Coordinates of N, CA and C and ligand atoms in Angstrom, one line a residue:
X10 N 19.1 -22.3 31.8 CA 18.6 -22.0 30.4 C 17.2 -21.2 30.5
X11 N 17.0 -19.8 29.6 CA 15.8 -19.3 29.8 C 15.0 -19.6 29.0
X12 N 13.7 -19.0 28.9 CA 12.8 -19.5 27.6 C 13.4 -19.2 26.3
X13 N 14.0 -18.2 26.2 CA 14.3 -17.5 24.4 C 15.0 -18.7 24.0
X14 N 16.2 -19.5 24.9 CA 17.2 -20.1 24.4 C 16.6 -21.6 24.2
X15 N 15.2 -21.9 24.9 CA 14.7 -22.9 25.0 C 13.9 -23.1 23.3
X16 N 13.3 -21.6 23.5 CA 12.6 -21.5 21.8 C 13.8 -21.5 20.7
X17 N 14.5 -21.5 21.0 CA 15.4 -21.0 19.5 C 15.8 -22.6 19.6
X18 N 16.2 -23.1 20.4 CA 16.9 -24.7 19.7 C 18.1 -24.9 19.4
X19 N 18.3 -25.9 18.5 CA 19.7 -25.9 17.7 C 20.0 -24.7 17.1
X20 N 21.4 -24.0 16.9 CA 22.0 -22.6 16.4 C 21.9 -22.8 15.1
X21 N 21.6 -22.2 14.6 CA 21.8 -22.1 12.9 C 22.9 -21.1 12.6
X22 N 23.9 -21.7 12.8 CA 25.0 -20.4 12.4 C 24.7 -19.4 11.3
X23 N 24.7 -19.7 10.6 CA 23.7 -18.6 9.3 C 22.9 -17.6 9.5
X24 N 21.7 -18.1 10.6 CA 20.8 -17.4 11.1 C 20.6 -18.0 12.6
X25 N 21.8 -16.9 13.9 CA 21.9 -17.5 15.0 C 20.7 -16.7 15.8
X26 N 20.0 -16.2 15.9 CA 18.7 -15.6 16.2 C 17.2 -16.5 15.8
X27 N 17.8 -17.0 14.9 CA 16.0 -17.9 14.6 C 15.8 -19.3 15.6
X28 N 14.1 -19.6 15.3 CA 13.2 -20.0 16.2 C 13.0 -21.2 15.5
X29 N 13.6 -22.4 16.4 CA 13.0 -23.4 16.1 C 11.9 -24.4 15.9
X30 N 11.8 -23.6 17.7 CA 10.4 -24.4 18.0 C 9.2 -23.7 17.7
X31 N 8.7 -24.2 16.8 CA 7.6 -23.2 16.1 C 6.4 -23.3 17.1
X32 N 5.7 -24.1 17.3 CA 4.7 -24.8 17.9 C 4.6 -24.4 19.5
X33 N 5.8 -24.1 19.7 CA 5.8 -23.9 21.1 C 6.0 -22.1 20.6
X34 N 6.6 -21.8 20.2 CA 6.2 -20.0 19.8 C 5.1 -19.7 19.9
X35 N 4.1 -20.3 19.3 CA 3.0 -20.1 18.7 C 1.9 -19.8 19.7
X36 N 2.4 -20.9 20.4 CA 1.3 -21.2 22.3 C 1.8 -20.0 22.6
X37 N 3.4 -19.3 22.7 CA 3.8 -18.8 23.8 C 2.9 -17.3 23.1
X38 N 2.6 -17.3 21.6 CA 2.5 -15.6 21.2 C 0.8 -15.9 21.3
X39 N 0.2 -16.9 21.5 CA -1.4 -16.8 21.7 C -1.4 -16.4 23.2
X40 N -0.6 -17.1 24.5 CA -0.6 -16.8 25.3 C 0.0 -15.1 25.9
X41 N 1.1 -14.8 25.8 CA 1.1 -13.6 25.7 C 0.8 -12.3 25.7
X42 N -0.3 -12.6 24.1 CA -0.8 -11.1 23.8 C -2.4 -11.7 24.8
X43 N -2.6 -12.4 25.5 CA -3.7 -12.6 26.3 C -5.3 -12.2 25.7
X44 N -5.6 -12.8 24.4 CA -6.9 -12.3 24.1 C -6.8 -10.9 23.0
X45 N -5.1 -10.1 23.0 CA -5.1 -9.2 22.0 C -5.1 -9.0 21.1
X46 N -4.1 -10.5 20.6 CA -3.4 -10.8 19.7 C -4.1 -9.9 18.1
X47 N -5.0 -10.5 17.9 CA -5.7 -9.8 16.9 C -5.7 -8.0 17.0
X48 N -6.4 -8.1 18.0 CA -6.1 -6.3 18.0 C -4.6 -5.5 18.2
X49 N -3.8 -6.5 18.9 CA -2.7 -5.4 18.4 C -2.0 -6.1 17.1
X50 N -1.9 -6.8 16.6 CA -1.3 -7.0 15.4 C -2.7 -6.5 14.1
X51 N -3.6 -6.1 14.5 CA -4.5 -5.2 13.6 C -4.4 -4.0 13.6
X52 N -3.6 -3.6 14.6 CA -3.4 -2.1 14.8 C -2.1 -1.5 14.1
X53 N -0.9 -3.5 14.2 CA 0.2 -3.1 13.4 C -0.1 -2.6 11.8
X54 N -1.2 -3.9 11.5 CA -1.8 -3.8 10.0 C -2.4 -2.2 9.3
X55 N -2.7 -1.3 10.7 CA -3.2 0.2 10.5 C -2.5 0.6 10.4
X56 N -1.3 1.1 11.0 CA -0.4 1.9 11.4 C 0.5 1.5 9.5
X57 N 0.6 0.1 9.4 CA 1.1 0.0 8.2 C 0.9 0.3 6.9
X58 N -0.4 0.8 7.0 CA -1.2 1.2 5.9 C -1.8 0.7 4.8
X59 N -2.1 -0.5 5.2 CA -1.6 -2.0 4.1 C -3.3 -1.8 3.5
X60 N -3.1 -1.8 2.4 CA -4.5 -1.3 1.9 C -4.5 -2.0 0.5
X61 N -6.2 -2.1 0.1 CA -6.4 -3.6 -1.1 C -5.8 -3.6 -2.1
X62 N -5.0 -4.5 -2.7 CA -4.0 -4.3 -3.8 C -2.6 -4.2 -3.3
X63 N -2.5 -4.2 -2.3 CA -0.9 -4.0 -1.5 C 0.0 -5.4 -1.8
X64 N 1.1 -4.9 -2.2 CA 2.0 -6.7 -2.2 C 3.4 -6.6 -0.9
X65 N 2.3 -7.1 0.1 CA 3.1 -6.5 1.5 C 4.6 -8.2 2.0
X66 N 5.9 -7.7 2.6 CA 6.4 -8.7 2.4 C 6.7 -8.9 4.6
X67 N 6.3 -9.7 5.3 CA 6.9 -9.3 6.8 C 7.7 -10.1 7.1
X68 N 8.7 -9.3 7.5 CA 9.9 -9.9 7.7 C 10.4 -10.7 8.9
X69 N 10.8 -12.0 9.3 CA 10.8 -12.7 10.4 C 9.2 -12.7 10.8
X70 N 8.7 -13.2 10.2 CA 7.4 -13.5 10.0 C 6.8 -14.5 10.9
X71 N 7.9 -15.6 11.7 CA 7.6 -16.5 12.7 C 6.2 -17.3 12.1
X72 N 5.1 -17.6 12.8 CA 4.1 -18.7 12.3 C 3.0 -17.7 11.2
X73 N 3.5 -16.6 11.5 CA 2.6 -15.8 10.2 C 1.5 -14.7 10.5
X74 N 1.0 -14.7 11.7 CA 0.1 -14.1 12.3 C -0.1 -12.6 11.3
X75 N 1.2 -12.1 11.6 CA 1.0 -10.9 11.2 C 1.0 -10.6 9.7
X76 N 1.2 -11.7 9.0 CA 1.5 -12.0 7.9 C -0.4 -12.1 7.2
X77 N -1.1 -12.8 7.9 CA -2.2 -13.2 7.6 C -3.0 -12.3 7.1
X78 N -3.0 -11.0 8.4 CA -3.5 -10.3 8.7 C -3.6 -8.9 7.6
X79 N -2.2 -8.9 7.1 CA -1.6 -8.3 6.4 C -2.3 -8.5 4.8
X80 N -2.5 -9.8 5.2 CA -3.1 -10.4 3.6 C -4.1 -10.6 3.6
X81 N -5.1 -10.6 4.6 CA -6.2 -9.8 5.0 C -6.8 -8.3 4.2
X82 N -6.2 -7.6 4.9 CA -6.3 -5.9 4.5 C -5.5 -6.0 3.2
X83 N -4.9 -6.9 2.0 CA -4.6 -6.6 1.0 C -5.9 -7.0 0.1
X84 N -6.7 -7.8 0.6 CA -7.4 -9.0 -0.5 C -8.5 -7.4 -1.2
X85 N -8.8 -7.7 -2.0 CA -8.7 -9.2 -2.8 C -7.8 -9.4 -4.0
X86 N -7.4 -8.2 -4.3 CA -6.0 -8.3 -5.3 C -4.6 -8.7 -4.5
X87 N -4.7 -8.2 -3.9 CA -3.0 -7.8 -3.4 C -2.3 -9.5 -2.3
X88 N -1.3 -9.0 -1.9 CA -1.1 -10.7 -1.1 C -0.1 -10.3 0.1
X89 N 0.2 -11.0 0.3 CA 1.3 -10.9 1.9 C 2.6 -12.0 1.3
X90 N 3.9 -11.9 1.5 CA 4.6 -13.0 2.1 C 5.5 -12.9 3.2
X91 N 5.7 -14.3 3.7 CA 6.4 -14.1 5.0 C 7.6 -14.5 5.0
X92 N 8.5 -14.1 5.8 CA 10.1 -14.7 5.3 C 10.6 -15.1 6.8
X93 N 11.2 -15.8 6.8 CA 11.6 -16.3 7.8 C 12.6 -17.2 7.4
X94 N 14.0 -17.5 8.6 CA 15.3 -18.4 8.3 C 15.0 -19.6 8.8
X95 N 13.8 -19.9 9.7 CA 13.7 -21.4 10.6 C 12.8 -21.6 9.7
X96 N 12.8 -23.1 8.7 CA 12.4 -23.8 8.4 C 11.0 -24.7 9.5
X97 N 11.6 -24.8 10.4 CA 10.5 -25.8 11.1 C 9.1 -24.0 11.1
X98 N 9.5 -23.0 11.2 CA 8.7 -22.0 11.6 C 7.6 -21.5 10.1
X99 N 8.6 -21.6 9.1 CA 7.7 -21.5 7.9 C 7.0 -22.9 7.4
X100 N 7.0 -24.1 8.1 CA 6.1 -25.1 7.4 C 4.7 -24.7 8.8
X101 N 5.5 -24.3 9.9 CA 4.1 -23.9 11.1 C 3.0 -22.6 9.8
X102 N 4.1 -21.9 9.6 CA 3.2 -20.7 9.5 C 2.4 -21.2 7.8
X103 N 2.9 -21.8 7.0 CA 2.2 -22.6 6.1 C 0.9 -23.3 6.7
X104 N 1.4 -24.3 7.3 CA -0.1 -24.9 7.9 C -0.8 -24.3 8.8
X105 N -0.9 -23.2 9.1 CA -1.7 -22.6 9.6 C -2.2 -21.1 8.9
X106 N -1.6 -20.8 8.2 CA -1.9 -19.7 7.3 C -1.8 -19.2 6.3
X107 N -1.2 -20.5 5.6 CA -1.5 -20.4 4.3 C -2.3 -20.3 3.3
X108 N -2.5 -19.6 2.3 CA -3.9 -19.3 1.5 C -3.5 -18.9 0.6
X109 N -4.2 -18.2 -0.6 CA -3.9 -18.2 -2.0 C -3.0 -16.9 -2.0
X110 N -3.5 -16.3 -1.2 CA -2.7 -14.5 -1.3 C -1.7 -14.1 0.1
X111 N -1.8 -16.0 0.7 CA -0.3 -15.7 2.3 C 0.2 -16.5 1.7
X112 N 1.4 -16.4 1.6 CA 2.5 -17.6 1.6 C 3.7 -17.2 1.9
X113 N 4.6 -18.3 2.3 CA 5.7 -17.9 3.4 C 7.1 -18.7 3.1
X114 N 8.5 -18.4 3.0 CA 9.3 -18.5 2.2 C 10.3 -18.4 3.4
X115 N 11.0 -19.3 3.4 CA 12.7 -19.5 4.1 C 13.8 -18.1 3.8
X116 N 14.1 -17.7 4.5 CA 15.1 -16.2 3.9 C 15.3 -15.8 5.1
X117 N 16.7 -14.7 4.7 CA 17.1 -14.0 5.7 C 16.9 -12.5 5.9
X118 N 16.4 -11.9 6.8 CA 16.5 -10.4 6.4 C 17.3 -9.7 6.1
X119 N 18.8 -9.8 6.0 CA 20.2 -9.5 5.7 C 20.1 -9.8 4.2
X120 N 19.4 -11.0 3.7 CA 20.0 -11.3 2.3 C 18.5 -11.9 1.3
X121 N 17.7 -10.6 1.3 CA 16.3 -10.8 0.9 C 16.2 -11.6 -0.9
X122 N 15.6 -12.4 -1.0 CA 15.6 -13.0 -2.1 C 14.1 -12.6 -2.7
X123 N 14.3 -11.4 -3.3 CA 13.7 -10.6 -4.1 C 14.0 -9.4 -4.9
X124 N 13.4 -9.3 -6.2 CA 14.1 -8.2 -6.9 C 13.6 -6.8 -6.6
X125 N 14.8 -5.7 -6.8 CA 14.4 -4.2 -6.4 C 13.0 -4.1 -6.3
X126 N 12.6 -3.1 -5.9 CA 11.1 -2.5 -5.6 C 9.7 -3.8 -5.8
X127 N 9.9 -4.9 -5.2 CA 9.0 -5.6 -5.4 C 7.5 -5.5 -4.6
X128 N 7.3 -4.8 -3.3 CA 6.4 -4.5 -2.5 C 6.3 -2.8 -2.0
X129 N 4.9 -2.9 -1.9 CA 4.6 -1.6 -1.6 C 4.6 -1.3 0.1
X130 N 4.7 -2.4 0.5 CA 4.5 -2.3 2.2 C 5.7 -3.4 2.8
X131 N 6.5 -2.7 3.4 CA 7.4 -4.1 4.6 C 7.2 -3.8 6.1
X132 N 6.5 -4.9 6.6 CA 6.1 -4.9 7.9 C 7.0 -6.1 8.5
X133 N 7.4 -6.0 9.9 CA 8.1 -6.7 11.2 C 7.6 -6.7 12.4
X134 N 7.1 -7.7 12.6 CA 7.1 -7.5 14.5 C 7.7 -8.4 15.5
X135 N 8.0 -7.7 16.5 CA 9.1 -8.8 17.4 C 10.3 -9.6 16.4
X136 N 10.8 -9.1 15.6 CA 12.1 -9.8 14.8 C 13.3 -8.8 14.7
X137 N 13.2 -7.8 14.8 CA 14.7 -7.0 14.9 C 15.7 -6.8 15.8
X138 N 15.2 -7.5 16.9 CA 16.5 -8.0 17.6 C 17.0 -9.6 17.8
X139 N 16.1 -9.9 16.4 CA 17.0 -11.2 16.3 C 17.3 -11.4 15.0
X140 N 17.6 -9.9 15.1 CA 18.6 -10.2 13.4 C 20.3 -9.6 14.3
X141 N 20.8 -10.4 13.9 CA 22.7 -10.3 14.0 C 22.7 -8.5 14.0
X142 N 23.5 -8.6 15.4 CA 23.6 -6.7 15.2 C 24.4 -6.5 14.1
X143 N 25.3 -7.0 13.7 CA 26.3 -6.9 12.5 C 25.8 -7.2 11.9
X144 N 24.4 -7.6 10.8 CA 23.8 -7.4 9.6 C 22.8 -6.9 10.0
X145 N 22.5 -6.0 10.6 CA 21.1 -5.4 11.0 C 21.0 -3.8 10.0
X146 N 21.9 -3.2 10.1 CA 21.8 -2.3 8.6 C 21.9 -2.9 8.0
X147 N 22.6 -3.6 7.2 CA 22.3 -4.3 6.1 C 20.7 -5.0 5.3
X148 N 20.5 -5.4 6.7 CA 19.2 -6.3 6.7 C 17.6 -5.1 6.2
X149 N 18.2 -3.4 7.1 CA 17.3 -2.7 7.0 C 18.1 -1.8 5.6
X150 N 18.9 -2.2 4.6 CA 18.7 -1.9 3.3 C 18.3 -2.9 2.7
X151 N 18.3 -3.8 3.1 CA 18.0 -5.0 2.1 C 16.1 -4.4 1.9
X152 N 15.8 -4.4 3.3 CA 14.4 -3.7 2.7 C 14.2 -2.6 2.2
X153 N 14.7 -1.4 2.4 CA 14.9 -0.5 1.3 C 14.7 -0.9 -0.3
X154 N 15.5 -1.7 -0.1 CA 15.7 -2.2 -1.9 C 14.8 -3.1 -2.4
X155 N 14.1 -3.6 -1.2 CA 13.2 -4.4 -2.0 C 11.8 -3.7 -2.1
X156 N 11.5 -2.3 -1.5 CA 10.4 -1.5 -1.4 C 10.6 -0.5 -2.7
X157 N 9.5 -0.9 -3.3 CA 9.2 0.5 -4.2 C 9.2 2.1 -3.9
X158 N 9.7 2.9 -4.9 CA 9.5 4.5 -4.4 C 7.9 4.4 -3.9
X159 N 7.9 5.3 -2.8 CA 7.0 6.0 -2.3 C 6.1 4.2 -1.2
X160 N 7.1 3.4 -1.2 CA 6.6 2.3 -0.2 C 7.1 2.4 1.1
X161 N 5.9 2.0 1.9 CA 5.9 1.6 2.9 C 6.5 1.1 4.1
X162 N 7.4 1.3 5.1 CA 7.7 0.4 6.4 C 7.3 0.5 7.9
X163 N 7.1 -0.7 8.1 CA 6.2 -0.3 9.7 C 7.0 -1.8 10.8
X164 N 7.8 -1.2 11.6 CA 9.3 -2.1 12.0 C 8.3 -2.0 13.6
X165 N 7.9 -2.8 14.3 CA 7.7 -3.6 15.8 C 8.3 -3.8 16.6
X166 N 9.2 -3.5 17.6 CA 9.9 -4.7 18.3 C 9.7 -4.3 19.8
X167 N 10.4 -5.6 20.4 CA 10.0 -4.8 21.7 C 10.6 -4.2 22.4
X168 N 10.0 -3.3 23.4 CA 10.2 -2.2 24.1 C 10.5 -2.8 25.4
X169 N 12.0 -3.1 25.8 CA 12.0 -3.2 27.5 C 11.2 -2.4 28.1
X170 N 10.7 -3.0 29.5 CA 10.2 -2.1 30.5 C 11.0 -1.5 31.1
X171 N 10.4 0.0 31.8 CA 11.7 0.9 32.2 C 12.0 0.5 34.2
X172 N 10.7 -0.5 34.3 CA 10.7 -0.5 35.8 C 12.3 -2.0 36.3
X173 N 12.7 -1.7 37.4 CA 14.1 -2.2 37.7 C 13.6 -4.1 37.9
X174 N 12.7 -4.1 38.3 CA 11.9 -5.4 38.8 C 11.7 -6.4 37.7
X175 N 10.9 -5.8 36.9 CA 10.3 -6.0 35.4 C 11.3 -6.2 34.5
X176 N 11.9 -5.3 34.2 CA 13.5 -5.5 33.2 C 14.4 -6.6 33.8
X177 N 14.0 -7.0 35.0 CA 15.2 -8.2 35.5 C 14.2 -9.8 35.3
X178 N 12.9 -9.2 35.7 CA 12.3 -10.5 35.1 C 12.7 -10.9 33.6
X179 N 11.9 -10.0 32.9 CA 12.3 -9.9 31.3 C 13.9 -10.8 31.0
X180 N 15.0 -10.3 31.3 CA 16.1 -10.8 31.7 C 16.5 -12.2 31.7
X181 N 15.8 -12.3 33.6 CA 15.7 -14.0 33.6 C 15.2 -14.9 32.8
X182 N 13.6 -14.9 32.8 CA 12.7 -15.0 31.3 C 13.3 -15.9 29.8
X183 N 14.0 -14.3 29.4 CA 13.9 -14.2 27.4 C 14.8 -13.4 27.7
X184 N 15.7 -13.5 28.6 CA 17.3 -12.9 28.4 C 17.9 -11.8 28.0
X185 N 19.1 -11.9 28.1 CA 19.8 -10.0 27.8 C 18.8 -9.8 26.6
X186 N 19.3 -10.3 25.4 CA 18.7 -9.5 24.4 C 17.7 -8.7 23.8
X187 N 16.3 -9.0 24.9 CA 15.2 -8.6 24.9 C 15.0 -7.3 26.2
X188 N 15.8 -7.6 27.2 CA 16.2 -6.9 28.2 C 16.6 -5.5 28.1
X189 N 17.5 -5.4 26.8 CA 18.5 -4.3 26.7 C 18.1 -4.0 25.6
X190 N 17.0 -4.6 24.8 CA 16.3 -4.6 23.5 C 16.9 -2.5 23.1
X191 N 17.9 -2.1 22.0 CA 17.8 -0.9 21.8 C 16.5 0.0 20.6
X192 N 15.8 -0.1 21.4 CA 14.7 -0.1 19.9 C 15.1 1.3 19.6
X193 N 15.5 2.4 20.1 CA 16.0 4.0 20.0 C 16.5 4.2 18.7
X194 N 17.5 2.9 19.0 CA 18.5 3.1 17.2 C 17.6 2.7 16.1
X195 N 16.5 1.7 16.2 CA 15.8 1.5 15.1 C 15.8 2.9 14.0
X196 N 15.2 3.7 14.5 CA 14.7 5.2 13.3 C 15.8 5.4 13.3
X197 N 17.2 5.9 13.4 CA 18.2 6.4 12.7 C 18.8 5.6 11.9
X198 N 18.7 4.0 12.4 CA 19.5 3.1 11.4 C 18.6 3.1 10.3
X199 N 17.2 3.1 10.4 CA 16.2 3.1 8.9 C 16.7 4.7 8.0
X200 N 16.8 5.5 9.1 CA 17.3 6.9 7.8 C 18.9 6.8 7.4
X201 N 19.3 6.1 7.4 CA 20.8 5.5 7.4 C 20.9 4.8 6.2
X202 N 20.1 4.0 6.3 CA 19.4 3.0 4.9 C 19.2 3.7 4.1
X203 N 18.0 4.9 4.1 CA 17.8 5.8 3.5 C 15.9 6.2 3.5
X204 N 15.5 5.8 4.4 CA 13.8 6.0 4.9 C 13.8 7.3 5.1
X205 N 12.8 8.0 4.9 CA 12.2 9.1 5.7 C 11.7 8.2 7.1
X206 N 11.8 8.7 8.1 CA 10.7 8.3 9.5 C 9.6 9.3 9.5
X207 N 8.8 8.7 9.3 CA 7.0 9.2 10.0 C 7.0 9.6 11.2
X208 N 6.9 8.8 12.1 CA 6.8 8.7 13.0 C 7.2 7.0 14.1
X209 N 7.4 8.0 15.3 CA 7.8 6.6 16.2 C 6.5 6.4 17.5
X210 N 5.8 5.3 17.7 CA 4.6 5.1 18.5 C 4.8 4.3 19.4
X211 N 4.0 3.7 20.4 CA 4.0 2.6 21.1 C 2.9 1.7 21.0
X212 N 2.4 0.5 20.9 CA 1.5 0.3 20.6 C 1.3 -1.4 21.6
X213 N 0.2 -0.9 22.5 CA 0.5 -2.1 23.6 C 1.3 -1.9 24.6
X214 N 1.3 -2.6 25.7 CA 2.7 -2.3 26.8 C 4.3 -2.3 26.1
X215 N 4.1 -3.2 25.2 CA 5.7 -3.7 24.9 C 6.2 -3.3 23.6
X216 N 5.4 -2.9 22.7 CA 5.9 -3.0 21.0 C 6.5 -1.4 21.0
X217 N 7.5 -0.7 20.6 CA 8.1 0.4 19.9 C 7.5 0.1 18.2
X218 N 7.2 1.2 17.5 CA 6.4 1.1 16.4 C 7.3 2.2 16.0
X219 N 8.0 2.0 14.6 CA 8.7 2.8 13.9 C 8.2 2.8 12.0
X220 N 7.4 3.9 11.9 CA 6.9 4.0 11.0 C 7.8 4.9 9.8
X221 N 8.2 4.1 8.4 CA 9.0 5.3 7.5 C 8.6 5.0 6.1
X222 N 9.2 6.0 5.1 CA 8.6 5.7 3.9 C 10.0 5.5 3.0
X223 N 9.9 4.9 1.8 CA 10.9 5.2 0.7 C 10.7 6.6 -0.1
X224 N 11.9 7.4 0.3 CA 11.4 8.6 -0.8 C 11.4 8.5 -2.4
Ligands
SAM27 C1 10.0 -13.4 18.2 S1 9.7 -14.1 16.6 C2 8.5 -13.1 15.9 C3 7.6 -13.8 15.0 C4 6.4 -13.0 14.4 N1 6.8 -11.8 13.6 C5 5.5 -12.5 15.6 O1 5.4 -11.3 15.8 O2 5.0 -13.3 16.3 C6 11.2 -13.6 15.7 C7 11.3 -14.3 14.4 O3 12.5 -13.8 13.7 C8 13.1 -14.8 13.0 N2 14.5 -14.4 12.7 C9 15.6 -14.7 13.3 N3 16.7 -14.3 12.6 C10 16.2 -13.7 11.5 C11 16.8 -13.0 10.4 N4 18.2 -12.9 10.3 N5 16.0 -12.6 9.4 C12 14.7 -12.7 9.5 N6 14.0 -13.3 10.5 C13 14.8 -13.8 11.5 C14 13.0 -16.0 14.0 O4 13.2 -17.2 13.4 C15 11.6 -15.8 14.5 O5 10.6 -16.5 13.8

């Protein structure tokens, strides 16, 4: 058994990609980003454009980090929510980052429970390859539809390494899925949905950053 399978837990058929073990996520994403944490998920918050007054929503939101952050660069009007299908993951990200303008809500990316154009900003990091390849367009119209004209999306995930050594660690690790991670398809499936793409960046050793807008 590797780590990914160790973090995820019991299957949630519904949502067979989500994280159970919150608490142990949490260690593993402080440990990790090694002291970055803040700066590269403040760089996601730049690239996202998330600015005061913003009603930003992040999707697979895990304990919230980037969610915080987000609601951060919105205050003092604007707010963040975080969505996520693991239960044990949104009472983590509650008790730890919860506030008047973060809060964080059980949901699926495939089947967003919000009405048309409700946010001006949808941000994701490390969650698009643990949405079901078979609702994965779907998941990226669901945000479409929940972004207002002329809103925002700024999509994270990670970027296998291209070295033979490193990709087989990754592998052993946190398994095929992160391994073979296709982040390429990300910007065509978003113009598919119906995004303009901005632009595609890297940010950090590991994150692919796919920036697009609603026209
Ligand atoms: C690797 S964690 C990333 C968490 C956080 N965004 C971060 O950057 O630390 C991936 C998250 O996606 C969630 N997830 C899994 N399936 C999902 C789905 N269908 N829709 C939304 N989120 C999902 C998992 O429960 C997990 O919390």
């Amino acid at each position: 058994m590797n780590l990914g399978q160790l973090l995820h837990g019991k299957r949630d058929p519904r949502a067979p990609g989500a994280i159970q073990h919150a608490r142990a996520y949490e260690l593993l994403s402080v440990t990790a980003f090694a002291g970055r944490r803040r700066h590269t998920f403040g760089r996601l918050v730049g690239l996202a454009g998330v600015a005061p007054g913003d009603r930003v929503l992040d999707v697979g939101a895990g304990p919230g980090y980037l969610t915080a952050l987000a609601a951060e660069a919105a205050s003092p009007d604007g707010s963040a929510v975080g969505v996520d299908p693991s239960e044990p993951m949104v009472g983590e990200a509650r008790r730890l980052r919860g506030s008047a303008n973060c809060s964080f809500e059980v949901g699926r990316a495939e089947a967003l429970d919000a009405p048309d154009g409700t946010f001006d900003v949808v941000v994701s990091s490390l969650a698009v390859h643990h949405i079901p390849e078979d609702v994965r367009g779907a998941a990226f119209g669901e945000m479409f539809r929940v972004l207002r004209p002329g809103g925002r999306i700024l999509l994270a995930d990670f970027r296998p390494p291209r070295g033979r050594l490193t990709r087989h660690l990754v592998g052993v690790t946190a398994g095929a899925g992160m391994r073979d991670n296709p982040v390429e398809r990300i910007a065509p499936m978003l113009a598919d949905a119906g995004f303009a793409t901005v632009s595609e960046s890297r940010v950090g050793a590991f994150l692919h950053c796919v920036r697009a807008v609603k026209p």
